mmCIF file of C-alpha atoms in Angstrom:
data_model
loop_
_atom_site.group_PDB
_atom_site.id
_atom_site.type_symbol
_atom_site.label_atom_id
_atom_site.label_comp_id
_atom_site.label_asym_id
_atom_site.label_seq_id
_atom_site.Cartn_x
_atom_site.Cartn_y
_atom_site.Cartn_z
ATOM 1 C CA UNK A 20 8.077 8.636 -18.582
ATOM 2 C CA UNK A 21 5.538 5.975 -17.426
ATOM 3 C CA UNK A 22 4.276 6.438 -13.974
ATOM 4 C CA UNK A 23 0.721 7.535 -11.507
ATOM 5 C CA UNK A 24 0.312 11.226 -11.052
ATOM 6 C CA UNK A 25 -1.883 12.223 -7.966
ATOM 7 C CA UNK A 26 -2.732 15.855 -7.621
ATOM 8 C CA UNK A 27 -2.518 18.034 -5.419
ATOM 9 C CA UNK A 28 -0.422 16.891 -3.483
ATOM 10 C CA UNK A 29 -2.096 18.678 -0.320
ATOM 11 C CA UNK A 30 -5.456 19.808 -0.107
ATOM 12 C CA UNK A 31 -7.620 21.664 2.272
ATOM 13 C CA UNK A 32 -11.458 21.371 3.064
ATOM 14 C CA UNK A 33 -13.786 22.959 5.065
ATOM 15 C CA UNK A 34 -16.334 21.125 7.027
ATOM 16 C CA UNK A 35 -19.517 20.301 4.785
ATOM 17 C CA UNK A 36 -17.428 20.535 1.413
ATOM 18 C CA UNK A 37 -16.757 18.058 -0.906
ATOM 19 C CA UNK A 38 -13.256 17.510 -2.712
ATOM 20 C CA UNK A 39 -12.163 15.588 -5.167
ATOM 21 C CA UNK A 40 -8.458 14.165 -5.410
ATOM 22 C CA UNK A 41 -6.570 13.510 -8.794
ATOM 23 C CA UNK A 42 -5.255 10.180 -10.077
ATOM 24 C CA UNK A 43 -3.888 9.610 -13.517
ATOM 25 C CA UNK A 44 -1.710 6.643 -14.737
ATOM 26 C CA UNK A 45 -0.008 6.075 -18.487
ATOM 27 C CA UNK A 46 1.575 2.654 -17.628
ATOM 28 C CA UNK A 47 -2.231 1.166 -19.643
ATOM 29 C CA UNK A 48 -3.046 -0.222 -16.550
ATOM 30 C CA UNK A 49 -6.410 -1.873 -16.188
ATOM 31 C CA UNK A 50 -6.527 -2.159 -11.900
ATOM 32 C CA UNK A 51 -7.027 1.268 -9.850
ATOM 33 C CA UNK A 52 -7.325 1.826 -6.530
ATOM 34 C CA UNK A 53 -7.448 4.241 -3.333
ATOM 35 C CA UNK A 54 -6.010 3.788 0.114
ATOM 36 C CA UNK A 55 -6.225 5.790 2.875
ATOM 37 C CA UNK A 56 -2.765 5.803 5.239
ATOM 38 C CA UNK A 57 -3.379 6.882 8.648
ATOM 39 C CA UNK A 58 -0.394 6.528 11.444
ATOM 40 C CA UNK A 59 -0.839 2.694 13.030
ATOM 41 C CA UNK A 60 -3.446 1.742 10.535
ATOM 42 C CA UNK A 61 -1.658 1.021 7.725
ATOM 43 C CA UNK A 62 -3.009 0.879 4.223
ATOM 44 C CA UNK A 63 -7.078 0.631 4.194
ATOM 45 C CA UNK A 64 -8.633 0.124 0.701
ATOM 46 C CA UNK A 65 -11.500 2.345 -0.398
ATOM 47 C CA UNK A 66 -12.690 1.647 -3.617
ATOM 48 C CA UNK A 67 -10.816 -0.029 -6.634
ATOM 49 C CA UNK A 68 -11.632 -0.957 -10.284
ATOM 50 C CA UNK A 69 -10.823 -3.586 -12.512
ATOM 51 C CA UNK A 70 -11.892 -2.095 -15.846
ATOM 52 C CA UNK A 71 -13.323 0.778 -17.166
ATOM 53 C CA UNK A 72 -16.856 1.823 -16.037
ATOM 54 C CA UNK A 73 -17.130 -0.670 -13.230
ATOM 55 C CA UNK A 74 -15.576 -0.523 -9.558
ATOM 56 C CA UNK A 75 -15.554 -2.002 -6.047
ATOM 57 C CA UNK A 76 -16.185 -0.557 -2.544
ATOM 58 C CA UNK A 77 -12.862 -1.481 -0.461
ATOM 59 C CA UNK A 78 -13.380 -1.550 3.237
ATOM 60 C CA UNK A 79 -14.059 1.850 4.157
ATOM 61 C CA UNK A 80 -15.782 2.982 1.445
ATOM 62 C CA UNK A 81 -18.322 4.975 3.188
ATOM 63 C CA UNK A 82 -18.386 8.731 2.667
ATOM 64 C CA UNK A 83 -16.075 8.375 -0.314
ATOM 65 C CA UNK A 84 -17.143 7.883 -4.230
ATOM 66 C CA UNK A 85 -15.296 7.098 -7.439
ATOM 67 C CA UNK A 86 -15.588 7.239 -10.981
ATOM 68 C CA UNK A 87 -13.517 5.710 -13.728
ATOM 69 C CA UNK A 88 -14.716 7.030 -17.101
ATOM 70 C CA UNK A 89 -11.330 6.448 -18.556
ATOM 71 C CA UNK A 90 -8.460 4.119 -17.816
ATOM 72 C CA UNK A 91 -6.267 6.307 -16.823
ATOM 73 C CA UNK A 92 -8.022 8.241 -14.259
ATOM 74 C CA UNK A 93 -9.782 7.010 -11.271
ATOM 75 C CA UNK A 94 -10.458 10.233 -9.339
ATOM 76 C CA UNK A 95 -11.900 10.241 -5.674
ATOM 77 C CA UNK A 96 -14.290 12.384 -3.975
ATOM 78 C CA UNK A 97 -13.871 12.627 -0.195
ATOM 79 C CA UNK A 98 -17.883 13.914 0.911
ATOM 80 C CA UNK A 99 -19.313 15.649 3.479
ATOM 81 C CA UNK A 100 -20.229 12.076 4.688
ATOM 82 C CA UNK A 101 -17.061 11.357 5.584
ATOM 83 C CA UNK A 102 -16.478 11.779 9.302
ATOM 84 C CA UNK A 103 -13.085 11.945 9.376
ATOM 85 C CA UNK A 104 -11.299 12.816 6.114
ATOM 86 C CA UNK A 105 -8.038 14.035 7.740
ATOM 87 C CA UNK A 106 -5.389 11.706 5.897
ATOM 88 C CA UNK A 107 -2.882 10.638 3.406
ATOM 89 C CA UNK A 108 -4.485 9.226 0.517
ATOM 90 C CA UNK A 109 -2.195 6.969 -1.639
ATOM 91 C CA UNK A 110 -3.830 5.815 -5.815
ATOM 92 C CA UNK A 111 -2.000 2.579 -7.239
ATOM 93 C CA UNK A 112 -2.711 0.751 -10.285
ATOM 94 C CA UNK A 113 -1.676 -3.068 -11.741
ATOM 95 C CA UNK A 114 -1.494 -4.586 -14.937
ATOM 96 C CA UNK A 115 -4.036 -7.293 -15.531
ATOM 97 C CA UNK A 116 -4.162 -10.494 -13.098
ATOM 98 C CA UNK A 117 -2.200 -13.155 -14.102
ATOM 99 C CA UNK A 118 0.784 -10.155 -14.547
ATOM 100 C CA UNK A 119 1.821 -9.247 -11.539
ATOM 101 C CA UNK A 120 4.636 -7.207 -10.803
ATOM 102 C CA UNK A 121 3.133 -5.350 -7.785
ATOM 103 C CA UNK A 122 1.326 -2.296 -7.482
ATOM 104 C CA UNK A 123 2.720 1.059 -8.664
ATOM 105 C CA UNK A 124 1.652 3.346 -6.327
ATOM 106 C CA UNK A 125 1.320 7.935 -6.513
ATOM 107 C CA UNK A 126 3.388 9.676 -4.146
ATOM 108 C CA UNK A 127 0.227 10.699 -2.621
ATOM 109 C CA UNK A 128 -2.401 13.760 -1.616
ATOM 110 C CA UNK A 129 -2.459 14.798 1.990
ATOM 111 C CA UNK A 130 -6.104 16.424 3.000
ATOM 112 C CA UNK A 131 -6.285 18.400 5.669
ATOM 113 C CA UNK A 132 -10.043 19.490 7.381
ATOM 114 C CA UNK A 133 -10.138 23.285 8.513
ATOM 115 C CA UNK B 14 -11.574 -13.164 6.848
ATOM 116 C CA UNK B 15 -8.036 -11.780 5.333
ATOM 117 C CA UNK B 16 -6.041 -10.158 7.495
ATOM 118 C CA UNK B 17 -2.029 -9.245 8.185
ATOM 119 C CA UNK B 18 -0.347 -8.960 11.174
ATOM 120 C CA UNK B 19 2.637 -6.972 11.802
ATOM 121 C CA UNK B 20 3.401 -7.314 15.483
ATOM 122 C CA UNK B 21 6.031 -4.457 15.540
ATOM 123 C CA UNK B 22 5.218 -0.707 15.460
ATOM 124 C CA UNK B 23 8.589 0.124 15.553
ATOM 125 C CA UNK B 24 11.947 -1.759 15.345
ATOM 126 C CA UNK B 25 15.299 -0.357 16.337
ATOM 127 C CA UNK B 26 18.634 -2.060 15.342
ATOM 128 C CA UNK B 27 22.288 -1.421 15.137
ATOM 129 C CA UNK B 28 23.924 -0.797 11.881
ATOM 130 C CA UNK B 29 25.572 -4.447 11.162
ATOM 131 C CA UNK B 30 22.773 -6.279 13.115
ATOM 132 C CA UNK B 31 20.822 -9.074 11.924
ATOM 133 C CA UNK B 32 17.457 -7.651 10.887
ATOM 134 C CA UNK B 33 13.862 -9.517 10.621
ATOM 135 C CA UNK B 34 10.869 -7.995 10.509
ATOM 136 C CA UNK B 35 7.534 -9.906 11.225
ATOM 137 C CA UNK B 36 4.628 -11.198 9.507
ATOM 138 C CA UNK B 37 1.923 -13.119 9.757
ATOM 139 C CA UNK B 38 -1.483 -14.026 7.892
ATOM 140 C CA UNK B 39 -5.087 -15.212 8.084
ATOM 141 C CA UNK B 40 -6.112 -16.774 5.016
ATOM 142 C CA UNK B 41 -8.075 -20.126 3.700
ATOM 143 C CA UNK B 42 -6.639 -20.191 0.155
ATOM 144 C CA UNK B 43 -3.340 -20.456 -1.323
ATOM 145 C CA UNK B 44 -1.494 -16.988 -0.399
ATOM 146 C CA UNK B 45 0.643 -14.592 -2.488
ATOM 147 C CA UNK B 46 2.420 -12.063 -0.197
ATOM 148 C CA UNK B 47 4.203 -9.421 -0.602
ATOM 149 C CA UNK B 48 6.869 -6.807 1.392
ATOM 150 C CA UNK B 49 6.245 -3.010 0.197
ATOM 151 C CA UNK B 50 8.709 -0.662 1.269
ATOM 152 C CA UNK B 51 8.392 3.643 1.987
ATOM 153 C CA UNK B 52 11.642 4.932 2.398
ATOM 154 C CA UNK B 53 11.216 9.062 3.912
ATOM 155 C CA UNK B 54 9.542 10.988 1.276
ATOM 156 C CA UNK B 55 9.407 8.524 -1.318
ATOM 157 C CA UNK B 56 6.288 6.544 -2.937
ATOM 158 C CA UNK B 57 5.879 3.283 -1.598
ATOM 159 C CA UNK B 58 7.200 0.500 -3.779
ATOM 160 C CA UNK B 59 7.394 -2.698 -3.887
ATOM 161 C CA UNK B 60 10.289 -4.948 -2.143
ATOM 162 C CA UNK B 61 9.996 -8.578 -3.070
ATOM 163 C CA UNK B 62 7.726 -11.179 -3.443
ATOM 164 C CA UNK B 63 7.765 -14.491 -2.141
ATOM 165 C CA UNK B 64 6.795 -16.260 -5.473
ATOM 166 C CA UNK B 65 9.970 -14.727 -6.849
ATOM 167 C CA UNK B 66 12.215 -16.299 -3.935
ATOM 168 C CA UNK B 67 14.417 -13.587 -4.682
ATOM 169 C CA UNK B 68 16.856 -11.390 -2.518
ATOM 170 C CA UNK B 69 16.485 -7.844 -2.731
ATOM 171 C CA UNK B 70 19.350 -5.383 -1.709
ATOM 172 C CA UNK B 71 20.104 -8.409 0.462
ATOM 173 C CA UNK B 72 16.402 -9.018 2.189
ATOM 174 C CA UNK B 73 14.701 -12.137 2.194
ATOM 175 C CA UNK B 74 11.488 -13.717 2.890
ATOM 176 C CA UNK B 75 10.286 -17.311 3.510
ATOM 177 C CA UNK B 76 6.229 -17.923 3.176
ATOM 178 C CA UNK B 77 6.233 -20.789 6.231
ATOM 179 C CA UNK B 78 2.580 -21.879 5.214
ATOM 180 C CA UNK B 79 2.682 -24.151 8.782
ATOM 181 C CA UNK B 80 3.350 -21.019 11.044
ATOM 182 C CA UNK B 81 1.324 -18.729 8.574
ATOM 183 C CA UNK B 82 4.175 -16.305 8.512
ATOM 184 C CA UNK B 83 5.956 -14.481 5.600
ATOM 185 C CA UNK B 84 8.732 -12.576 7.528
ATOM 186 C CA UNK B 85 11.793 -10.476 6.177
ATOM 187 C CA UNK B 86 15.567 -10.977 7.365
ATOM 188 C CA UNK B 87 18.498 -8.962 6.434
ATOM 189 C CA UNK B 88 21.720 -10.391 7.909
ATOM 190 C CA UNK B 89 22.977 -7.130 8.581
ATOM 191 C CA UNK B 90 21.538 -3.847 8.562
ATOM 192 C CA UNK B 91 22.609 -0.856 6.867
ATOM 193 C CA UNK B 92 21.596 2.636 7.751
ATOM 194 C CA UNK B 93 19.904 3.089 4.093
ATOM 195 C CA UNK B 94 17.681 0.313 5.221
ATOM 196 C CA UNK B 95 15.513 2.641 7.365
ATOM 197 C CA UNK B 96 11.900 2.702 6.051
ATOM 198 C CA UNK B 97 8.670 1.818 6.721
ATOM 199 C CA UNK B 98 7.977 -1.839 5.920
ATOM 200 C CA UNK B 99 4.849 -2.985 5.231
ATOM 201 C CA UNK B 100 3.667 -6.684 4.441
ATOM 202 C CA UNK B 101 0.777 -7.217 1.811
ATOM 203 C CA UNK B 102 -1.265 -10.732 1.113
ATOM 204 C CA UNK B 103 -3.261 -10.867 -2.367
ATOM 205 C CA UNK B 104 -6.107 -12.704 -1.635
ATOM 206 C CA UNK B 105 -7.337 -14.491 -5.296
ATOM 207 C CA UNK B 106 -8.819 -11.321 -7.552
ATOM 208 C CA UNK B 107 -9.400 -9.071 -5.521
ATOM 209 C CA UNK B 108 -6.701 -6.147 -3.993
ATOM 210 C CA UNK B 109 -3.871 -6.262 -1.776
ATOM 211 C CA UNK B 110 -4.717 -6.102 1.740
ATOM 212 C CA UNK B 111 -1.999 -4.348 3.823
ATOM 213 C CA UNK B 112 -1.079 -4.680 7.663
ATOM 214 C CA UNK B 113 -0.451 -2.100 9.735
ATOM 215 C CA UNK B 114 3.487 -1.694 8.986
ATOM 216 C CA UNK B 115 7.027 -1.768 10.729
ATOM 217 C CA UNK B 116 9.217 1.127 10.934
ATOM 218 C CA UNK B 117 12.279 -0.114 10.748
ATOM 219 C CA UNK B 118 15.016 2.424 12.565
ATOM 220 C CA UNK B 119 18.926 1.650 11.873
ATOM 221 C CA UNK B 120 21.197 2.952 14.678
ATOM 222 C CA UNK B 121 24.708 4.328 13.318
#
């Protein structure tokens, strides 16, 4: 069953901590990305990659780091450098440009600051 | 600089009412846009594309490169329809950029 796994789906942190949030795809996409979803913003891009050992700082990339080692994960670690990490956090992937059929997107990890 | 505008926080219709939701873009190049849809507690997927010109469970969207606007229509709304809209532009190579989103609220 093809699809994007995020895990968890919530996730606590303390202040000062660093967490790291779960994305894994099997559909062979090549695109990843990370949005953040707060209420009235919308969908803000963090970081994406193309292909495999390379990525892209999105607009609000600051405080946040990435890592694609493989082409099916693309995990994300939300640091202590980010000032306000309370949010939904929503991974997608694409096939290759010139095939699109829209992003398939995770049903998403919720982090919570305590 | 890309953007998308999505005037409406929140839109509230009868069932059986004419439905459009609103969008509009800033963009130099030739545009590809998009409507994504989140129905409650679902992933967000995507609705239709206007390079398809296609009608999804019976919504629509004209790209009106003059007025810079890419909005949905449903001739009449059904209670199912209720979801969070949002409207995406693909700006060449590089990722969707989203606007802020409509929820879309179908009265019984």
């Amino acid at each position: 069953d093809g699809g994007i796994t995020q895990s968890p789906k919530y996730l606590f942190r303390k202040e000062g901590q660093n967490v790291t949030l779960s994305c894994e795809q099997n559909l062979n996409h090549d695109a990843m990305y990370w949005y953040r979803q707060d209420p009235g913003q919308g969908l803000r891009l963090i970081y994406y990659s193309q292909i495999v050992n390379d990525f892209q700082k999105g607009d609000i990339a600051e405080g946040y780091s990435v890592s694609r080692e493989k082409k099916e994960s693309f995990p994300l670690t939300v640091t202590s450098a980010q000032k306000n990490p309370t949010a939904f956090y929503l991974c997608a992937s694409s096939a290759p440009t010139g095939v699109y059929y829209g992003y398939t997107f995770g049903s998403g990890t919720r982090l919570t600051v305590v | 600089a890309q953007r998308v505008t999505q005037p409406e926080k929140l839109l509230s219709v009868f069932k059986g009412a004419p439905v459009e939701l609103k969008c509009n873009y800033s963009y130099s190049g030739s545009p590809e846009l998009f409507w994504y849809v989140q129905y409650s507690r679902q992933r967000l997927q995507l609705l239709l594309r206007h390079i398809s010109r296609e009608s999804i469970k019976g919504f629509t969207a004209d790209l009106n490169k003059g007025e810079t606007s890419f909005h949905l229509k449903k001739p009449f709304a059904q209670e199912e329809d209720s979801a969070m809209y949002y409207c995406a532009l693909k700006p060449g190579n590089t990722p969707l950029v989203f606007g802020k989103g409509t929820r879309l609220s179908v009265i019984a």
